[in-house]
Amino acid sequence: MYVIFRCDCGRVLYAKKGVATRKCTCGKTIKVKSRRILQRVETAEDATYAVQKMQEEIYGGSMFSTAEEFKQNKFLNQIDRKMKEL
C-alpha cells in the first residue's frame, strides 16, 4: 500500500505505507504521518501514475524541457518584454 500526499512546495509525492519520512526534491524532509493523505493505492506503479496525473492537473501538461530550452525561452521572453516597452 502506498500513500500520496503533497509537500509544502506543492509537489505531489508518494511513500510506502509505514514509512516515517520522505524527502522532497525541494530539499524538505516531510513527516508522512502529519500529512493529509490525498489517495491510497496498492502498487508503486499505480502511485507513480497517480502522482503524474495530479501534477498534470496542478501544473498543466507533463512536458519536460532541457536547461538549454529553458534558457532560450527565458531569453525570448525578455526580448518580448523589451519590445513591448518600446
PDB file of C-alpha atoms in Angstrom:
ATOM      1  CA  MET A   1       0.000   0.000   0.000  1.00  0.00           C
ATOM      2  CA  TYR A   2       1.274   3.478  -0.928  1.00  0.00           C
ATOM      3  CA  VAL A   3       0.030   6.881   0.234  1.00  0.00           C
ATOM      4  CA  ILE A   4       0.036  10.045  -1.857  1.00  0.00           C
ATOM      5  CA  PHE A   5       0.441  13.492  -0.290  1.00  0.00           C
ATOM      6  CA  ARG A   6       1.769  16.993  -1.035  1.00  0.00           C
ATOM      7  CA  CYS A   7       4.846  18.842   0.138  1.00  0.00           C
ATOM      8  CA  ASP A   8       4.641  22.463   1.288  1.00  0.00           C
ATOM      9  CA  CYS A   9       6.242  23.449  -2.029  1.00  0.00           C
ATOM     10  CA  GLY A  10       3.241  21.963  -3.864  1.00  0.00           C
ATOM     11  CA  ARG A  11       4.862  18.846  -5.314  1.00  0.00           C
ATOM     12  CA  VAL A  12       2.831  15.651  -5.078  1.00  0.00           C
ATOM     13  CA  LEU A  13       4.770  12.727  -3.564  1.00  0.00           C
ATOM     14  CA  TYR A  14       4.182   9.121  -2.592  1.00  0.00           C
ATOM     15  CA  ALA A  15       5.616   6.849   0.065  1.00  0.00           C
ATOM     16  CA  LYS A  16       5.137   3.275   1.130  1.00  0.00           C
ATOM     17  CA  LYS A  17       2.660   2.943   3.991  1.00  0.00           C
ATOM     18  CA  GLY A  18       4.515   2.872   7.305  1.00  0.00           C
ATOM     19  CA  VAL A  19       7.466   4.995   6.178  1.00  0.00           C
ATOM     20  CA  ALA A  20       8.156   7.771   8.711  1.00  0.00           C
ATOM     21  CA  THR A  21       9.712  10.430   6.467  1.00  0.00           C
ATOM     22  CA  ARG A  22      10.105  11.272   2.799  1.00  0.00           C
ATOM     23  CA  LYS A  23      12.450  13.824   1.232  1.00  0.00           C
ATOM     24  CA  CYS A  24      11.023  16.111  -1.429  1.00  0.00           C
ATOM     25  CA  THR A  25      13.023  17.326  -4.421  1.00  0.00           C
ATOM     26  CA  CYS A  26      12.870  20.824  -2.899  1.00  0.00           C
ATOM     27  CA  GLY A  27      15.030  19.515  -0.035  1.00  0.00           C
ATOM     28  CA  LYS A  28      12.439  19.426   2.719  1.00  0.00           C
ATOM     29  CA  THR A  29      12.144  16.282   4.844  1.00  0.00           C
ATOM     30  CA  ILE A  30       8.466  15.526   5.384  1.00  0.00           C
ATOM     31  CA  LYS A  31       6.900  13.531   8.202  1.00  0.00           C
ATOM     32  CA  VAL A  32       4.436  11.368   6.324  1.00  0.00           C
ATOM     33  CA  LYS A  33       2.173  10.839   9.357  1.00  0.00           C
ATOM     34  CA  SER A  34       1.487  14.557   9.690  1.00  0.00           C
ATOM     35  CA  ARG A  35       0.413  14.974   6.057  1.00  0.00           C
ATOM     36  CA  ARG A  36      -3.107  14.806   4.731  1.00  0.00           C
ATOM     37  CA  ILE A  37      -3.360  11.702   2.563  1.00  0.00           C
ATOM     38  CA  LEU A  38      -4.769  12.548  -0.856  1.00  0.00           C
ATOM     39  CA  GLN A  39      -5.035   8.994  -2.135  1.00  0.00           C
ATOM     40  CA  ARG A  40      -4.086   5.396  -1.330  1.00  0.00           C
ATOM     41  CA  VAL A  41      -3.015   2.896  -3.982  1.00  0.00           C
ATOM     42  CA  GLU A  42      -1.791  -0.691  -3.964  1.00  0.00           C
ATOM     43  CA  THR A  43       1.343  -0.702  -6.131  1.00  0.00           C
ATOM     44  CA  ALA A  44       4.289   1.597  -6.814  1.00  0.00           C
ATOM     45  CA  GLU A  45       3.266   1.772 -10.480  1.00  0.00           C
ATOM     46  CA  ASP A  46      -0.212   2.969  -9.502  1.00  0.00           C
ATOM     47  CA  ALA A  47       1.357   5.528  -7.157  1.00  0.00           C
ATOM     48  CA  THR A  48       3.637   6.823  -9.904  1.00  0.00           C
ATOM     49  CA  TYR A  49       0.722   7.150 -12.317  1.00  0.00           C
ATOM     50  CA  ALA A  50      -1.475   8.891  -9.720  1.00  0.00           C
ATOM     51  CA  VAL A  51       1.290  11.382  -8.868  1.00  0.00           C
ATOM     52  CA  GLN A  52       1.839  12.160 -12.565  1.00  0.00           C
ATOM     53  CA  LYS A  53      -1.879  12.774 -13.082  1.00  0.00           C
ATOM     54  CA  MET A  54      -2.121  15.050 -10.027  1.00  0.00           C
ATOM     55  CA  GLN A  55       0.958  17.019 -11.100  1.00  0.00           C
ATOM     56  CA  GLU A  56      -0.563  17.467 -14.577  1.00  0.00           C
ATOM     57  CA  GLU A  57      -3.823  18.739 -13.055  1.00  0.00           C
ATOM     58  CA  ILE A  58      -1.963  21.217 -10.858  1.00  0.00           C
ATOM     59  CA  TYR A  59       0.738  22.458 -13.236  1.00  0.00           C
ATOM     60  CA  GLY A  60      -0.533  21.555 -16.682  1.00  0.00           C
ATOM     61  CA  GLY A  61       0.992  19.064 -19.110  1.00  0.00           C
ATOM     62  CA  SER A  62       3.868  16.777 -18.284  1.00  0.00           C
ATOM     63  CA  MET A  63       6.273  18.220 -20.818  1.00  0.00           C
ATOM     64  CA  PHE A  64       9.850  18.458 -19.663  1.00  0.00           C
ATOM     65  CA  SER A  65      12.354  20.965 -21.023  1.00  0.00           C
ATOM     66  CA  THR A  66      16.101  20.803 -21.112  1.00  0.00           C
ATOM     67  CA  ALA A  67      18.103  23.527 -19.402  1.00  0.00           C
ATOM     68  CA  GLU A  68      19.106  24.881 -22.806  1.00  0.00           C
ATOM     69  CA  GLU A  69      15.462  25.149 -23.917  1.00  0.00           C
ATOM     70  CA  PHE A  70      14.579  26.886 -20.668  1.00  0.00           C
ATOM     71  CA  LYS A  71      17.376  29.446 -21.118  1.00  0.00           C
ATOM     72  CA  GLN A  72      16.351  30.082 -24.708  1.00  0.00           C
ATOM     73  CA  ASN A  73      12.681  30.597 -23.773  1.00  0.00           C
ATOM     74  CA  LYS A  74      13.673  32.911 -20.923  1.00  0.00           C
ATOM     75  CA  PHE A  75      15.823  34.942 -23.319  1.00  0.00           C
ATOM     76  CA  LEU A  76      12.985  35.195 -25.870  1.00  0.00           C
ATOM     77  CA  ASN A  77      10.545  36.293 -23.156  1.00  0.00           C
ATOM     78  CA  GLN A  78      12.945  39.049 -22.076  1.00  0.00           C
ATOM     79  CA  ILE A  79      13.191  40.273 -25.665  1.00  0.00           C
ATOM     80  CA  ASP A  80       9.384  40.264 -25.989  1.00  0.00           C
ATOM     81  CA  ARG A  81       9.025  42.340 -22.809  1.00  0.00           C
ATOM     82  CA  LYS A  82      11.591  44.882 -24.009  1.00  0.00           C
ATOM     83  CA  MET A  83       9.872  45.161 -27.397  1.00  0.00           C
ATOM     84  CA  LYS A  84       6.529  45.852 -25.692  1.00  0.00           C
ATOM     85  CA  GLU A  85       8.140  48.607 -23.608  1.00  0.00           C
ATOM     86  CA  LEU A  86       9.267  50.433 -26.765  1.00  0.00           C
TER      87      LEU A  86
END
